[in-house]
Amino acid sequence: MNDLIDKLGECVEFGKINQASPYPPTMKGMPGADELTKEALEAGFSPQMILNEALIPAMNRVGNKFTEGKIFVPQMLLSAKAMNSAMKHLKPYFQNGEIRRKGVFIIGTVQGDLHDIGKNLTGMMVEGAGWEVIDLGTDVSAEKYIQALDEHPGAVCGMSALLTTTMSNMQPMIAAIREKHPGTKVIVGGAPLNAEFARQIGADAYGRDPQDDINWLDSIVA
Amino acid sequence: MTSRERVLAAIAHKEPDRVPVDMGATPSSGISAIAYSNLVKYLGRDDLPVQIYDVVQQLAQPDMSIIDRFGIDVLDIGRTFNTQPSDWHETVLANGDKAFYPVWFNPVLQPNGSYHCYDTDGKRLLAMMPKGATFFDQSYFPYVDGYPENYNGLDEEMGRVLWSRYVHSPWDHAADPGFWEQLRKNTLHLRETTDKALMIVCGCNLFEWGTFLRRMDNFLMDLLCEPDQVARVLDQLLERHLATLEKVCEAVGDIVDIIRFGDDLGMTTGPFMDPDTYKMLFKPRHKQLCDYVKSHSQMHTFIHSCGSISSLMPDLIDAGIEIFNPVQTNAVNMEPEFLKKEFGQDCTFWGGGVETVGTLNNGTPEQVREQVLQRLEIMSAGGGFIFNTVHNILPDVPPANIVAMFEAVKEFNGK
Ligand code: B12
């Protein structure tokens, strides 16, 4: 593939945000995802190609390395940040429709729960996989999901819960959402959950980690 | 054996006459106000007030009669403060039950049912608890936009973080004139009137304070991008922690048995950071805290860290940590057999006695019994184990299961 696209992918994979950012030390002083995306656009690469050939595969590698325990949360956050600095340049093309995303993913931490690190990571990674992500924050009620679905009909919902006392809010929330928006697809995640629980509460899937979520999302739009 | 001898024997890896037990001696081995309220009702003791001594986490201070009823072997010396009814005022729990807050805690009820806590200016939001939640969340992060030029304002900023502003006893009295003398007096009195082991909860958090100041996401990235700034702020924190330890050791270091530090280093799948990062930034500083305690007191060092931390445990032990809590056995690489085999000789486990995710909250009393007996069998051999749940007992735990848990401990101890 092209050198510039490869380099951009590497910046995202290893969390090199821009020229000024000191991490990773081996890339010190070199251009980062920010500069290289700009350069790639100026060199005439299509925004869609930048997304599909550089950013998404890089984030995919990051997600897999995290699943395999080869990298930790700090590295993942930096990759997501590098991706954001690339996305900033692509934004106009999302708005004018030149780049198509895979769909809309609405994510939040359920009512009563304030843990948001896993939810944020999942949102960032899904965005990096080519989805538009609407993050509703923490302590999110069914009503808020319904409002977001009113604005984005057909969007897929993701719910996070880290507490045994709040995972029980998921079932009534899913029911309330589907009453207003029948057929809405829901994936749930968070440390205390498992696939069996997800099945019992009527969710369509359980995501152990962001990559798991992305693989499932890709499977339903394929 | 007295309770105290039992706890100390376990820590010394001598098998005590029976397995020592905790509930409520630390804010990570305790019981939430709602679960406690349900428990006292179930026991026919709804005359006992539900006193929320840790308002951030909404934890109740168990009454002495409950402690004795369940054969609990250790006490938090913080309970010697706020002992008068006039130290408390009434509030209502999310389940509608009556409870009490310390008089200094006055969150403001919002029209949407959430509670807010504001700074003294009445404007800056410091903490909030959404409707239906059972925990106050941090709303103000002093250095969220970046590290300051100097740390002249650090004490003041730390005082705006909910964990410090709304801290549990005895620290809610730390600014009282004569506090340290009072602490010593109270602790001596407790030592004379009980044979239980004594605990002082003294955070000294390093990683967590970084996340409180910078916010979790920023601080995690800082570990890689700005290790120098991280080291700088950690040194500032360490200086303050050591100053506190100096006073603690002087006041109660010859009376108290265990000092509890806190620092959540783990999540379910592994530690938050690479073990090398821990080794570089945190281990030397944890070591300084432990060294100080060991050379200036008789206290044993205890750390609370959630999650999967087995890959960090060799370094934590090397730094001088003797006791681990809450032993989150449902996390990856934290299976009880594995922990006991791998680290059982070198440290004491304070927790992991029963799962709070699954068994204690959703199981039947018989399932609770089975798991407790099984865990005791694995963990108690040769000492090095204090029975306690994996982290606090949350509102979803039925009282019958709490009773079944203590009954099972008794059954095991009686055999
Ligand atoms: C950090 C932390 C906190 C922080 C949260 C800060 C924040 N801004 O999020 C603070 C200190 C505020 C906190 C508070 C509490 N906590 Co807490 N906390 C943790 C801790 C240590 C780590 C969680 C974390 O951030 N992990 C890192 C992320 C990356 O992992 P993750 O969230 O699991 O997410 C991953 C996957 O699950 C998945 N995922 C997550 N969400 C989603 C969503 C979708 C759609 C998908 C597909 C995937 C997915 O992807 C992520 C990446 O792989 C855990 C321990 C643990 N083992 O998890 C306890 C833990 C979750 N907390 C616990 C408790 C008890 C509490 C409190 C109730 C304390 C108390 N009062 O006693 C309060 C409750 C607050 C509230 N109302 O929400 C218990 C819960 C036990 C239980 N019975 O449920 C745990 C398990 C600790 C323990 N040892 O038992 N906590």
Tab-separated table of C-alpha atoms and ligand atoms in Angstrom, chain A residues 66 73 105 107 112-119 121-122 158-165 187-192 206-210 213, chain B residues 57-59 133-135 137 163 216 264 266-268 272 306-307 326 328 331 356-357 390-392 394, ligand 1:
chain	number	residue	atom	x	y	z
A	66	PHE	CA	-6.031	-4.999	23.841
A	73	VAL	CA	-5.824	1.176	28.627
A	105	PHE	CA	-24.270	3.675	17.458
A	107	ILE	CA	-23.956	4.365	23.748
A	112	GLY	CA	-27.788	4.732	38.498
A	113	ASP	CA	-24.326	3.812	37.236
A	114	LEU	CA	-21.468	6.287	36.973
A	115	HIS	CA	-18.643	4.075	35.712
A	116	ASP	CA	-17.686	5.441	32.328
A	117	ILE	CA	-14.158	4.375	31.444
A	118	GLY	CA	-15.169	1.177	29.660
A	119	LYS	CA	-18.119	2.880	28.000
A	121	LEU	CA	-13.329	3.301	25.386
A	122	THR	CA	-15.990	1.283	23.627
A	158	GLY	CA	-25.001	-0.013	23.348
A	159	MET	CA	-25.455	-0.114	27.111
A	160	SER	CA	-22.797	-0.341	29.781
A	161	ALA	CA	-23.212	-1.367	33.433
A	162	LEU	CA	-20.486	-2.086	35.977
A	163	LEU	CA	-22.627	-2.811	39.011
A	164	THR	CA	-24.864	-5.698	39.961
A	165	THR	CA	-27.293	-3.093	41.258
A	187	ILE	CA	-25.645	-4.798	22.684
A	188	VAL	CA	-24.714	-4.751	26.356
A	189	GLY	CA	-21.341	-4.784	28.097
A	190	GLY	CA	-19.472	-4.084	31.321
A	191	ALA	CA	-17.448	-6.144	33.756
A	192	PRO	CA	-20.172	-8.053	35.672
A	206	TYR	CA	-22.973	-9.175	24.751
A	207	GLY	CA	-19.664	-7.447	24.083
A	208	ARG	CA	-16.781	-8.581	26.238
A	209	ASP	CA	-14.627	-5.728	25.032
A	210	PRO	CA	-14.698	-3.082	22.284
A	213	ASP	CA	-18.608	-5.129	19.994
B	57	GLN	CA	-19.903	5.504	49.049
B	58	GLN	CA	-23.072	5.493	51.183
B	59	LEU	CA	-21.752	2.957	53.673
B	133	ALA	CA	-28.012	5.902	42.524
B	134	THR	CA	-26.214	4.900	45.689
B	135	PHE	CA	-22.945	6.758	45.346
B	137	ASP	CA	-19.732	11.016	41.940
B	163	TRP	CA	-13.001	12.055	48.643
B	216	MET	CA	-9.015	9.030	34.922
B	264	ASP	CA	-7.386	0.811	42.643
B	266	GLY	CA	-6.941	-3.159	38.461
B	267	MET	CA	-9.872	-3.689	36.185
B	268	THR	CA	-11.519	-7.015	35.444
B	272	PHE	CA	-4.940	-0.449	34.344
B	306	CYS	CA	-9.914	-3.762	43.016
B	307	GLY	CA	-9.574	-5.824	39.910
B	326	PRO	CA	-10.783	-6.971	48.349
B	328	GLN	CA	-11.501	-9.665	43.458
B	331	ALA	CA	-11.404	-10.982	37.816
B	356	THR	CA	-20.676	-10.120	45.595
B	357	VAL	CA	-21.350	-10.383	41.871
B	390	VAL	CA	-15.287	-9.221	47.676
B	391	HIS	CA	-15.739	-5.504	48.295
B	392	ASN	CA	-18.682	-3.812	49.996
B	394	LEU	CA	-24.240	-3.532	47.999
C	1	B12	C1	-12.672	2.634	38.490
C	1	B12	C2	-13.801	2.050	39.310
C	1	B12	C3	-14.659	2.933	39.961
C	1	B12	C4	-14.584	4.444	39.775
C	1	B12	C5	-15.284	4.815	38.442
C	1	B12	C6	-14.667	6.003	37.739
C	1	B12	C7	-15.288	6.212	36.386
C	1	B12	N1	-15.287	7.440	35.944
C	1	B12	O1	-15.731	5.317	35.708
C	1	B12	C8	-15.359	4.933	41.053
C	1	B12	C9	-14.355	5.140	42.162
C	1	B12	C10	-16.175	6.205	40.882
C	1	B12	C11	-16.196	3.714	41.383
C	1	B12	C12	-17.324	3.753	42.167
C	1	B12	C13	-18.044	2.638	42.594
C	1	B12	N2	-17.697	1.358	42.399
C	1	B12	CO1	-16.342	0.820	41.144
C	1	B12	N3	-14.924	0.095	40.172
C	1	B12	C14	-13.980	0.631	39.437
C	1	B12	C15	-13.038	-0.472	38.911
C	1	B12	C16	-11.813	-0.514	39.819
C	1	B12	C17	-12.578	-0.376	37.480
C	1	B12	C18	-13.672	-0.166	36.431
C	1	B12	C19	-13.043	0.295	35.138
C	1	B12	O2	-12.992	1.471	34.858
C	1	B12	N4	-12.463	-0.617	34.360
C	1	B12	C20	-11.747	-0.304	33.139
C	1	B12	C21	-12.625	-0.455	31.917
C	1	B12	C22	-11.801	-0.282	30.652
C	1	B12	O3	-13.169	-1.751	31.943
C	1	B12	P1	-14.753	-2.046	31.916
C	1	B12	O4	-15.472	-0.909	32.488
C	1	B12	O5	-14.980	-3.396	32.432
C	1	B12	O6	-15.075	-2.029	30.363
C	1	B12	C23	-14.557	-2.978	29.467
C	1	B12	C24	-15.579	-4.050	29.132
C	1	B12	O7	-16.408	-4.386	30.215
C	1	B12	C25	-16.293	-3.531	27.943
C	1	B12	N5	-17.478	-2.681	28.087
C	1	B12	C26	-17.776	-1.771	29.027
C	1	B12	N6	-18.924	-1.163	28.733
C	1	B12	C27	-19.385	-1.665	27.582
C	1	B12	C28	-20.527	-1.393	26.845
C	1	B12	C29	-20.776	-2.085	25.673
C	1	B12	C30	-21.975	-1.775	24.862
C	1	B12	C31	-19.852	-3.088	25.259
C	1	B12	C32	-20.121	-3.851	24.039
C	1	B12	C33	-18.699	-3.356	25.984
C	1	B12	C34	-18.466	-2.645	27.159
C	1	B12	O8	-15.290	-2.787	27.276
C	1	B12	C35	-14.328	-2.242	28.184
C	1	B12	C36	-12.953	-2.439	27.627
C	1	B12	O9	-12.628	-3.789	27.491
C	1	B12	C37	-13.962	-1.742	39.082
C	1	B12	C38	-13.200	-3.043	39.237
C	1	B12	C39	-13.411	-3.966	38.065
C	1	B12	N7	-13.001	-5.152	38.224
C	1	B12	O10	-13.953	-3.620	37.046
C	1	B12	C40	-14.809	-1.352	40.292
C	1	B12	C41	-16.198	-1.978	40.484
C	1	B12	C42	-16.936	-2.015	39.177
C	1	B12	N8	-16.843	-1.011	41.390
C	1	B12	C43	-17.535	-1.570	42.318
C	1	B12	C44	-18.240	-0.860	43.327
C	1	B12	C45	-18.803	-1.691	44.460
C	1	B12	C46	-18.373	0.546	43.257
C	1	B12	C47	-19.235	1.386	44.180
C	1	B12	C48	-20.641	0.849	44.394
C	1	B12	C49	-18.477	1.578	45.509
C	1	B12	C50	-19.279	1.429	46.760
C	1	B12	N9	-20.133	2.339	47.066
C	1	B12	O11	-19.113	0.477	47.458
C	1	B12	C51	-19.257	2.753	43.456
C	1	B12	C52	-20.522	2.923	42.574
C	1	B12	C53	-20.553	4.159	41.711
C	1	B12	C54	-21.741	4.190	40.796
C	1	B12	N10	-22.942	4.512	41.256
C	1	B12	O12	-21.604	3.883	39.655
C	1	B12	C55	-17.535	-3.076	42.216
C	1	B12	C56	-18.866	-3.621	41.701
C	1	B12	C57	-19.308	-4.841	42.455
C	1	B12	C58	-20.727	-5.168	42.206
C	1	B12	N11	-21.347	-5.781	43.176
C	1	B12	O13	-21.280	-4.905	41.176
C	1	B12	C59	-16.295	-3.341	41.284
C	1	B12	C60	-16.414	-4.567	40.384
C	1	B12	C61	-15.110	-3.491	42.226
C	1	B12	C62	-15.047	-4.774	43.030
C	1	B12	N12	-13.882	-5.121	43.461
C	1	B12	O14	-15.982	-5.462	43.330
C	1	B12	N13	-15.671	2.595	40.848
